[in-house]
Short mmCIF file of C-alpha atoms and ligand atoms in Angstrom, two decimals:
data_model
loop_
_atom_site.label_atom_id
_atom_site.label_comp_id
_atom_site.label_asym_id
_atom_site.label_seq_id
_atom_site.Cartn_x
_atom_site.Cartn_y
_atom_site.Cartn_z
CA UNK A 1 116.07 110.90 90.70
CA UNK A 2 116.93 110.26 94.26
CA UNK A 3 116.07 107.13 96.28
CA UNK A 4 117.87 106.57 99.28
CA UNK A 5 121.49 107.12 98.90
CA UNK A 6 121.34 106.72 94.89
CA UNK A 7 121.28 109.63 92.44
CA UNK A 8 120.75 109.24 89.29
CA UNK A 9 119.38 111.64 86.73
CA UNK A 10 116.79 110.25 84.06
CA UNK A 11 117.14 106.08 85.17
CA UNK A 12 116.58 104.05 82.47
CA UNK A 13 115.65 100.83 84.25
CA UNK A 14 115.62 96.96 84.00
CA UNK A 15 112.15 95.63 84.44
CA UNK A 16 111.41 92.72 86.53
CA UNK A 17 110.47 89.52 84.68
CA UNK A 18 109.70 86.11 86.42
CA UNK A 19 112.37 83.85 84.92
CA UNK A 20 114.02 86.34 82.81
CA UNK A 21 115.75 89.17 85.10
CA UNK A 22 118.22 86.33 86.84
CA UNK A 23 121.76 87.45 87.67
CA UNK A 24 122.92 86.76 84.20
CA UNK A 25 120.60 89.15 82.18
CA UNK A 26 120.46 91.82 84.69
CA UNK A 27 124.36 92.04 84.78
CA UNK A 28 124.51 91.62 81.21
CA UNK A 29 121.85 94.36 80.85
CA UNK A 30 123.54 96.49 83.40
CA UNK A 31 126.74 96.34 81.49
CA UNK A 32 124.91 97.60 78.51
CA UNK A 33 124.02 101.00 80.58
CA UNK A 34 120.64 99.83 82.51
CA UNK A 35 120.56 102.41 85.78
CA UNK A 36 118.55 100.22 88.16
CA UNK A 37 118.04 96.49 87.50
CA UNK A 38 115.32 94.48 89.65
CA UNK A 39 115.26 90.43 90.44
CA UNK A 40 112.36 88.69 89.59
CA UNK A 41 109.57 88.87 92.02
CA UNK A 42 109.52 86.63 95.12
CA UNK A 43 106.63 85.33 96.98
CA UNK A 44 106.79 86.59 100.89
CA UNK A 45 105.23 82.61 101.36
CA UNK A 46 107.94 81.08 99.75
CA UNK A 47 110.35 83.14 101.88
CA UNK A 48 109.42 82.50 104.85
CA UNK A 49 108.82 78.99 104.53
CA UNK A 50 112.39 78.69 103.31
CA UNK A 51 111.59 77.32 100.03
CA UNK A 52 115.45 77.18 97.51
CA UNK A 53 113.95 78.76 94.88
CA UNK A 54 112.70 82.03 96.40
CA UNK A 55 115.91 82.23 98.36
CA UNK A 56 117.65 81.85 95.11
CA UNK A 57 116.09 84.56 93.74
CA UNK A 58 117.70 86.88 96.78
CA UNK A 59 121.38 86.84 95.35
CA UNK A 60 122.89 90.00 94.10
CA UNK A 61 126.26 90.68 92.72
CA UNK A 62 128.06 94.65 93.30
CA UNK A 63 128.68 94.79 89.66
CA UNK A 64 124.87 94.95 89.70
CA UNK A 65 123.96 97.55 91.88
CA UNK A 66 121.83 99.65 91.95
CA UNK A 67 119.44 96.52 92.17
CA UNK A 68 116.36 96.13 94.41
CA UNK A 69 114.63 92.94 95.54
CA UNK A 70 111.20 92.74 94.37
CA UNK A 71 108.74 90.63 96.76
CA UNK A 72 105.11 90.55 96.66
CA UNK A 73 101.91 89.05 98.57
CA UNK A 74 98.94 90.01 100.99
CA UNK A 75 99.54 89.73 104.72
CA UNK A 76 100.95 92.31 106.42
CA UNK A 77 102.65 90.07 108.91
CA UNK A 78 104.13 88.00 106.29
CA UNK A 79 105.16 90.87 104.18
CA UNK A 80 107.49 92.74 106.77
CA UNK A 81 108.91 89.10 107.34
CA UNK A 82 109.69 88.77 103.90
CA UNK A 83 111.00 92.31 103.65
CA UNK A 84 113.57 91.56 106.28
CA UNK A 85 114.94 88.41 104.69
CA UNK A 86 115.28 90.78 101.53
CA UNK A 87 116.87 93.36 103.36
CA UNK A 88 119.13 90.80 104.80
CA UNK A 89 120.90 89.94 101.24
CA UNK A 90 121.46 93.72 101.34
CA UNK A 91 120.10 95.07 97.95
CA UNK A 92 119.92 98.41 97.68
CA UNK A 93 116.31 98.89 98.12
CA UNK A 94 113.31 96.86 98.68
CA UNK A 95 110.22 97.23 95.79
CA UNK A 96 106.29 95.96 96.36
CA UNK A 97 105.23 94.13 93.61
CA UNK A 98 101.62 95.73 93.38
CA UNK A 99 100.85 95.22 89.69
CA UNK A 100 101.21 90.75 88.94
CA UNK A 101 97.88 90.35 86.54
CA UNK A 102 98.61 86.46 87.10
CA UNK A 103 95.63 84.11 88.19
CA UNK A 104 98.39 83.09 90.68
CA UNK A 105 98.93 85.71 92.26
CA UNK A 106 96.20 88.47 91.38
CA UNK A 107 93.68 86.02 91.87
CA UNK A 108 94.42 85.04 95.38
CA UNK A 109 94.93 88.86 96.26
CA UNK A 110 98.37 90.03 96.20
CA UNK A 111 100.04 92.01 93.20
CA UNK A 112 97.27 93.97 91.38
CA UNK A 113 94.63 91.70 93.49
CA UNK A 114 95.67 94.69 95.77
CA UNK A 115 94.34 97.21 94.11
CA UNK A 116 90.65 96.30 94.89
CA UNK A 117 91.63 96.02 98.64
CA UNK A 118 93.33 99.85 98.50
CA UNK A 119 93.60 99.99 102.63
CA UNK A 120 95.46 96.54 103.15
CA UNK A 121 97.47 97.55 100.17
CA UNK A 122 98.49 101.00 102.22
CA UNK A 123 98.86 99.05 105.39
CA UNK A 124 101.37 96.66 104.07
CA UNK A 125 103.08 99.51 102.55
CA UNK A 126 103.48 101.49 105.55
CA UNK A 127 104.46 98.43 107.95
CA UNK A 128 106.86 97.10 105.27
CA UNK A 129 108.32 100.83 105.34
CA UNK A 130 108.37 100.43 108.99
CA UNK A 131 110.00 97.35 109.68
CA UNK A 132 113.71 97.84 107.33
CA UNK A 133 116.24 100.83 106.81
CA UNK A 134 116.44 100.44 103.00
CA UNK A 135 113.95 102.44 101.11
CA UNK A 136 111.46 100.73 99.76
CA UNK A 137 109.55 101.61 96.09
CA UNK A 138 106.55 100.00 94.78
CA UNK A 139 105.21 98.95 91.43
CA UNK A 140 101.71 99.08 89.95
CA UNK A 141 99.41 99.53 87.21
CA UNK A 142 96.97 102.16 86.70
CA UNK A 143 93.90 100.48 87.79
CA UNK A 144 91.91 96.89 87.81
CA UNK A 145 89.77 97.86 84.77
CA UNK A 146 88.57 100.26 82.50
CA UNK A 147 85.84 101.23 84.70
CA UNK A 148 88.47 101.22 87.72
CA UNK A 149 91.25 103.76 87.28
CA UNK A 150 92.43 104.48 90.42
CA UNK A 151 96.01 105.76 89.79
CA UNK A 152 96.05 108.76 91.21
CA UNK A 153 94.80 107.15 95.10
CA UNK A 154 97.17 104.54 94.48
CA UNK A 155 99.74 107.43 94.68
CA UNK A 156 98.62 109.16 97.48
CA UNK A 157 98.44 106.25 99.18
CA UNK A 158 101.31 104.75 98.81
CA UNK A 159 103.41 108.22 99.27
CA UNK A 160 101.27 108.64 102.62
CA UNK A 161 102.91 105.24 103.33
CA UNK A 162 106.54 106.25 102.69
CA UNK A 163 107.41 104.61 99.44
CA UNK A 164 109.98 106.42 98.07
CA UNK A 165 109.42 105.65 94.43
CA UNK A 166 106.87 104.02 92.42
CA UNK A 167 106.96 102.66 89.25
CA UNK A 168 103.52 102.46 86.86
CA UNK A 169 102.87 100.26 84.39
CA UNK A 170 100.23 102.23 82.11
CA UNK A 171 98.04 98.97 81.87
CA UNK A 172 95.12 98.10 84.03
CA UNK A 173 94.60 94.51 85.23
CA UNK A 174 91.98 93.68 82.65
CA UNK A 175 94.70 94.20 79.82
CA UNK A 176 97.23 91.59 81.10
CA UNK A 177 99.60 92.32 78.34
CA UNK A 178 96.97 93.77 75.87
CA UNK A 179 95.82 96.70 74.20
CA UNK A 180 98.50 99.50 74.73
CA UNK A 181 99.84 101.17 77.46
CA UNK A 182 97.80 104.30 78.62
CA UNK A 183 100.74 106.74 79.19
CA UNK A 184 98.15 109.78 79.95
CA UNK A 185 97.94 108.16 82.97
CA UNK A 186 101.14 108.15 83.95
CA UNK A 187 101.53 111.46 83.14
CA UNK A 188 98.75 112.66 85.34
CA UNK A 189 100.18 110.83 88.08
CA UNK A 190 103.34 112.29 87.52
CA UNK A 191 101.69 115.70 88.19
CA UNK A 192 100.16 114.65 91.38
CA UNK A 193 103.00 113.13 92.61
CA UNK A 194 105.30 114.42 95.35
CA UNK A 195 107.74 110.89 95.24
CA UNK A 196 109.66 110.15 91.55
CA UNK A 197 107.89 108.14 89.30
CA UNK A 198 108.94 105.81 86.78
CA UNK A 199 106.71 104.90 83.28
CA UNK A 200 106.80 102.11 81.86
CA UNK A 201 105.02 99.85 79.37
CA UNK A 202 105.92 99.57 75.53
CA UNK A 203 109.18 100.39 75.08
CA UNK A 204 110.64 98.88 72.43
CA UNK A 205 113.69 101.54 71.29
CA UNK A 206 115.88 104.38 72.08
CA UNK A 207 113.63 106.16 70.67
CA UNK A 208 110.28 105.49 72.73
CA UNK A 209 112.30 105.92 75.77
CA UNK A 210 113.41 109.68 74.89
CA UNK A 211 109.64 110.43 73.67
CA UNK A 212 108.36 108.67 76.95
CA UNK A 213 110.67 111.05 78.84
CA UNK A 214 109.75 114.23 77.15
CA UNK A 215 106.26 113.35 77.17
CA UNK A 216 105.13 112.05 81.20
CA UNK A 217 107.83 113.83 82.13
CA UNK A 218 108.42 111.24 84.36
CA UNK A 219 111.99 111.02 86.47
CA UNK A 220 112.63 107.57 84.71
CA UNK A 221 111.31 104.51 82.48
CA UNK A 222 111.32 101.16 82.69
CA UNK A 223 111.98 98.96 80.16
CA UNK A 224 110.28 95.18 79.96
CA UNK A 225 109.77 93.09 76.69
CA UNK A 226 111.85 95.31 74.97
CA UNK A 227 115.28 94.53 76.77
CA UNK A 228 114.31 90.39 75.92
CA UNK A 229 117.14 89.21 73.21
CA UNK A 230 118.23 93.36 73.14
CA UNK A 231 120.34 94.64 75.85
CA UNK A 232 121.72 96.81 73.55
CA UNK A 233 118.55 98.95 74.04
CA UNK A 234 120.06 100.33 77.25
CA UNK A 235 123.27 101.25 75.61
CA UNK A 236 121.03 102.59 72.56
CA UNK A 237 118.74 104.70 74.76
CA UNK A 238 121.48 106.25 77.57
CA UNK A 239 123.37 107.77 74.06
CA UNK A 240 120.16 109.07 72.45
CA UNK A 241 119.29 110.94 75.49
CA UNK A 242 122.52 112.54 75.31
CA UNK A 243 120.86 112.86 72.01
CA UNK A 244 123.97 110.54 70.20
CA UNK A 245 122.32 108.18 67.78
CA UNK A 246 124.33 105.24 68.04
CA UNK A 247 124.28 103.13 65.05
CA UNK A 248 122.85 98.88 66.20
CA UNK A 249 124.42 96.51 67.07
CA UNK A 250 126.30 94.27 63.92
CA UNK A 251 125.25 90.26 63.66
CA UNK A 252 128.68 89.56 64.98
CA UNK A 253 128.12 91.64 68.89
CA UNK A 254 124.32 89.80 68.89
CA UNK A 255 125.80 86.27 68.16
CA UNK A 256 128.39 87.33 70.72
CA UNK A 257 126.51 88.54 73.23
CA UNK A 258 123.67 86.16 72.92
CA UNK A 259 126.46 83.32 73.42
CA UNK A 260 128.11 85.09 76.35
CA UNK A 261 124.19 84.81 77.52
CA UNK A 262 123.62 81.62 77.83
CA UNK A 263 126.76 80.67 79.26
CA UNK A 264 126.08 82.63 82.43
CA UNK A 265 122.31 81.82 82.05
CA UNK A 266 123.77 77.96 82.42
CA UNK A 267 126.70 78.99 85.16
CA UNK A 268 123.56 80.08 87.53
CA UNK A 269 120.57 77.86 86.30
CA UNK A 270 122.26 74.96 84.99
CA UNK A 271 122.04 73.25 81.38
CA UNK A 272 118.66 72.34 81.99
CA UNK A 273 117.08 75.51 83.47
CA UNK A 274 119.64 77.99 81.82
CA UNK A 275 119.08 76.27 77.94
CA UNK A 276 115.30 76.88 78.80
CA UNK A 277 115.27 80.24 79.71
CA UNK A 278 117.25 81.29 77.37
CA UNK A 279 114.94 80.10 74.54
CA UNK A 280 112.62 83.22 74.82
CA UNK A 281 115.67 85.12 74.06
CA UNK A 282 116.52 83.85 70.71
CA UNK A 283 114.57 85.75 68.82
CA UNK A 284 114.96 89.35 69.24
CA UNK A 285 119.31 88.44 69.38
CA UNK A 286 118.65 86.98 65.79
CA UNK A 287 116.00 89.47 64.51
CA UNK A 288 116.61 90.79 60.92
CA UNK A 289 119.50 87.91 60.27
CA UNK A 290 119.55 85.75 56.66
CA UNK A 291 117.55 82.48 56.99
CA UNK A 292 117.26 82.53 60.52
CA UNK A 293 113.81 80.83 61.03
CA UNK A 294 115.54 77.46 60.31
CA UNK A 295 118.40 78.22 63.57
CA UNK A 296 115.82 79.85 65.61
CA UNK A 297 113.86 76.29 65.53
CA UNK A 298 116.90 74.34 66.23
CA UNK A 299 118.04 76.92 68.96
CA UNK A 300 115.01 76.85 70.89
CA UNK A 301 114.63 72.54 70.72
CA UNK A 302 118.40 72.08 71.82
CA UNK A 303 118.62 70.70 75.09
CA UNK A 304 122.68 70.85 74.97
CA UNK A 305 124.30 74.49 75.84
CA UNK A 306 127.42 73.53 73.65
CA UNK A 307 125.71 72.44 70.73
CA UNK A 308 123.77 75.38 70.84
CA UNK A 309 127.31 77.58 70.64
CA UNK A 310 128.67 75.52 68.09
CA UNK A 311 125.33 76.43 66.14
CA UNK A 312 125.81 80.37 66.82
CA UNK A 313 129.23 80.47 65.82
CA UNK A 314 128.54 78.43 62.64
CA UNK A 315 126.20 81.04 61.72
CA UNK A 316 127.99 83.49 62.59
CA UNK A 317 130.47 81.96 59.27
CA UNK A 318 127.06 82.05 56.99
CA UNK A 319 126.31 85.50 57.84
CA UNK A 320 130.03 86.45 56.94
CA UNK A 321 129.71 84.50 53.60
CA UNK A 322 126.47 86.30 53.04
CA UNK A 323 128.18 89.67 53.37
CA UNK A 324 131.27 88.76 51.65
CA UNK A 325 128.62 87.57 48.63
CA UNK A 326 126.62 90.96 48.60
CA UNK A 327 123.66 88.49 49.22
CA UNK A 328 122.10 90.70 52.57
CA UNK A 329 124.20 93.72 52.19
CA UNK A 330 122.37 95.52 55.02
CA UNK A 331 123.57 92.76 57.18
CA UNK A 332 125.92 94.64 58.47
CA UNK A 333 123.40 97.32 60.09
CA UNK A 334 120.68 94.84 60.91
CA UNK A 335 118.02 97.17 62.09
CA UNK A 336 116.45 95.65 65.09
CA UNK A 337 112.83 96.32 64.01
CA UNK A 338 111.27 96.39 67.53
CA UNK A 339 110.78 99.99 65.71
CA UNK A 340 107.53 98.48 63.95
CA UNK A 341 106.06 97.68 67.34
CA UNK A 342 106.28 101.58 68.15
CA UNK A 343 102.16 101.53 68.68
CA UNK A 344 101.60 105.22 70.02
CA UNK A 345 103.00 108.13 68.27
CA UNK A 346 103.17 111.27 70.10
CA UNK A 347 99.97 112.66 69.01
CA UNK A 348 98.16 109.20 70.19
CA UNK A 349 99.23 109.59 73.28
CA UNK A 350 97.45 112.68 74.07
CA UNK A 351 94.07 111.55 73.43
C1 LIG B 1 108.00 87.42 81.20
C2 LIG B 1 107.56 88.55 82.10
C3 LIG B 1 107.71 88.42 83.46
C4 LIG B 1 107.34 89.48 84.31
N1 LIG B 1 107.57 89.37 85.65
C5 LIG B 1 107.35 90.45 86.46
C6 LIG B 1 107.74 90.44 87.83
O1 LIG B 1 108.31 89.46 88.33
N2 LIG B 1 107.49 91.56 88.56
C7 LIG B 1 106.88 92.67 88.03
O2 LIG B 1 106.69 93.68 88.73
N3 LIG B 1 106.51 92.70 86.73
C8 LIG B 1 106.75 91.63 85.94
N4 LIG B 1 106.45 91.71 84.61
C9 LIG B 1 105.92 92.98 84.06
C10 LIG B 1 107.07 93.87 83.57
O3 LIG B 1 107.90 94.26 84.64
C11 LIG B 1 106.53 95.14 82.89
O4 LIG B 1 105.77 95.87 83.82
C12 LIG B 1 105.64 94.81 81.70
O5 LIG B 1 106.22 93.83 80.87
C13 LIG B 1 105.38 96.08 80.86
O6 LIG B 1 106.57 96.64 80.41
P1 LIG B 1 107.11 96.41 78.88
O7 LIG B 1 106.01 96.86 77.96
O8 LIG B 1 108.34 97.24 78.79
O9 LIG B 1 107.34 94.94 78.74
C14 LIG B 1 106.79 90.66 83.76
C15 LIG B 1 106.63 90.76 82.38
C16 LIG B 1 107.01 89.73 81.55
C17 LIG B 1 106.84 89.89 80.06
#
């Protein structure tokens, strides 16, 4: 796939996620083999007016890169403003946040708000194109509803506009989070399409990622949900497409990694912000580990970052002294079961 100066066959891709992709997870998740990581979105308002926590959200680090700034909202003047700021903290490429269900921001027109206004949405594409030298991508869903599926203008439209990407989330509006991701649709765009296009929605393994590949034919996917508490899927899903199963990760790497976490998440955030944040992760780093409902509840009530260590690394001992007493002995290979979320098999997705 080709955007701007980047090459990169078959991207397997960060997500963005409001108050989850912050410097900390998307390096971490970059180090783990994610192609193309994204910041959380940022309001084109809040830009402008200067406000410290959309400006925050503008930092990237090289050892990121490829990363694009994602920014979102409904006036065309404000937008190219906004994109210019972006380009200023010189990501590598500027993305359009067309797809935010959110009350917040759906409801007062801007993310998939846009997709009932189809002409504004074109004509902040193309002036946002315009106005910077980076390339600029977007990201969508399929439609507003059911009744609404209007995928395949959104396309032409936005390619007419000079996005050089876009990314589809195979939900409509109506879903939120719901229901399942249609990937039909994304395949059909795919075939309509003339720009690359990346699926996403509902990947939860290595595995899903291959199948999503082979079946939208898409040039890459996007993973969400399924990289919260697992970076390892990136590492996971970059072998299997070389078609190397790589075994999971052992107790000791997820207590690791999850601690290496939230010690950047509290280096950028703070202990206040960064313990918080981090609490969404707990679950999927711990998933499949002895008697871990009773450290998941203190984990995610801790205010303290260094009690919440101390806590890790002393389970970390009672998972050893369950292996050592043959008491979980497939502790070792804790399967991450995100593998019982797999919702469509193959043959569902064709109907
Ligand atoms: C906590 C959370 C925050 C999100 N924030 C954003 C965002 O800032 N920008 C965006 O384009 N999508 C956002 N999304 C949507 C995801 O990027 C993705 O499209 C969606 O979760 C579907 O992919 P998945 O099934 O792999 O999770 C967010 C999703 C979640 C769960």
């Amino acid at each position: 796939m080709k955007l701007g100066a980047i090459e990169i066959d078959k991207p397997i891709v960060l997500a963005p996620m409001e108050d989850v992709t912050d410097p900390s997870f998307r390096r971490l998740c970059k180090r783990f083999g994610a192609d193309i990581v994204y910041t959380e979105f940022i309001s084109s308002e809040g830009l402008i007016r200067g406000a410290a926590k959309s400006h925050r959200k503008l930092k990237v680090f090289d050892d990121e890169r490829p990363v694009a700034i994602q920014i979102f909202g409904n006036d065309i003047e404000a937008m190219v403003e906004a994109a210019l700021i972006a380009e200023a903290a010189k990501p590598d490429f500027i993305d359009i946040n067309y797809g935010c269900p959110t009350k917040k921001v759906a409801g007062r027109g801007a993310g998939s708000g846009l997709l009932c206004h189809p002409t504004l949405m074109e004509a902040i594409t193309a002036a946002v194109v315009k106005a910077v030298k980076l390339p600029v991508t977007a990201k969508t869903r399929i439609g507003w509803d059911e009744n609404n599926i209007t995928i395949l203008d959104t396309v032409k439209r936005l390619e007419g506009a000079g996005i050089q990407a876009l990314t589809i989330h195979g939900r409509t509006r109506a879903q939120m989070f719901k229901g399942l991701a249609d990937w039909n649709w994304i395949k059909r765009a795919k075939e309509v399409a003339t720009i690359p296009i990346i699926g996403n929605g509902d990947i939860w393994t290595a595995q899903d990622a291959v199948r999503r590949f082979e079946f939208a034919k898409v040039d890459g996917v996007m993973i969400g949900r399924g990289a919260i508490g697992n970076p390892f899927i990136f590492r996971e899903a970059k072998a299997l497409m070389r078609g190397v199963e790589l075994p999971p990760p052992t107790f000791r790497e997820k207590i690791h990694v999850a601690i290496e976490h939230l010690k950047m998440s509290v280096e950028w955030k703070g202990e206040k912000y960064g313990v918080l944040e981090m609490r969404r992760h707990y679950s999927s780093y711990l998933k499949g580990m002895p008697n871990v409902s009773k450290v998941r509840d203190y984990l995610v009530r801790e205010e303290k970052w260094q009690n919440i260590i101390d806590r890790l690394l002393e389970y970390e001992l009672e998972c050893e002294k369950h292996l050592r007493d043959g008491t979980f002995e497939t502790l070792a290979e804790t399967l991450n079961d995100h593998s019982k979320r797999l919702v469509l098999a193959p043959a569902a997705l064709e109907n």
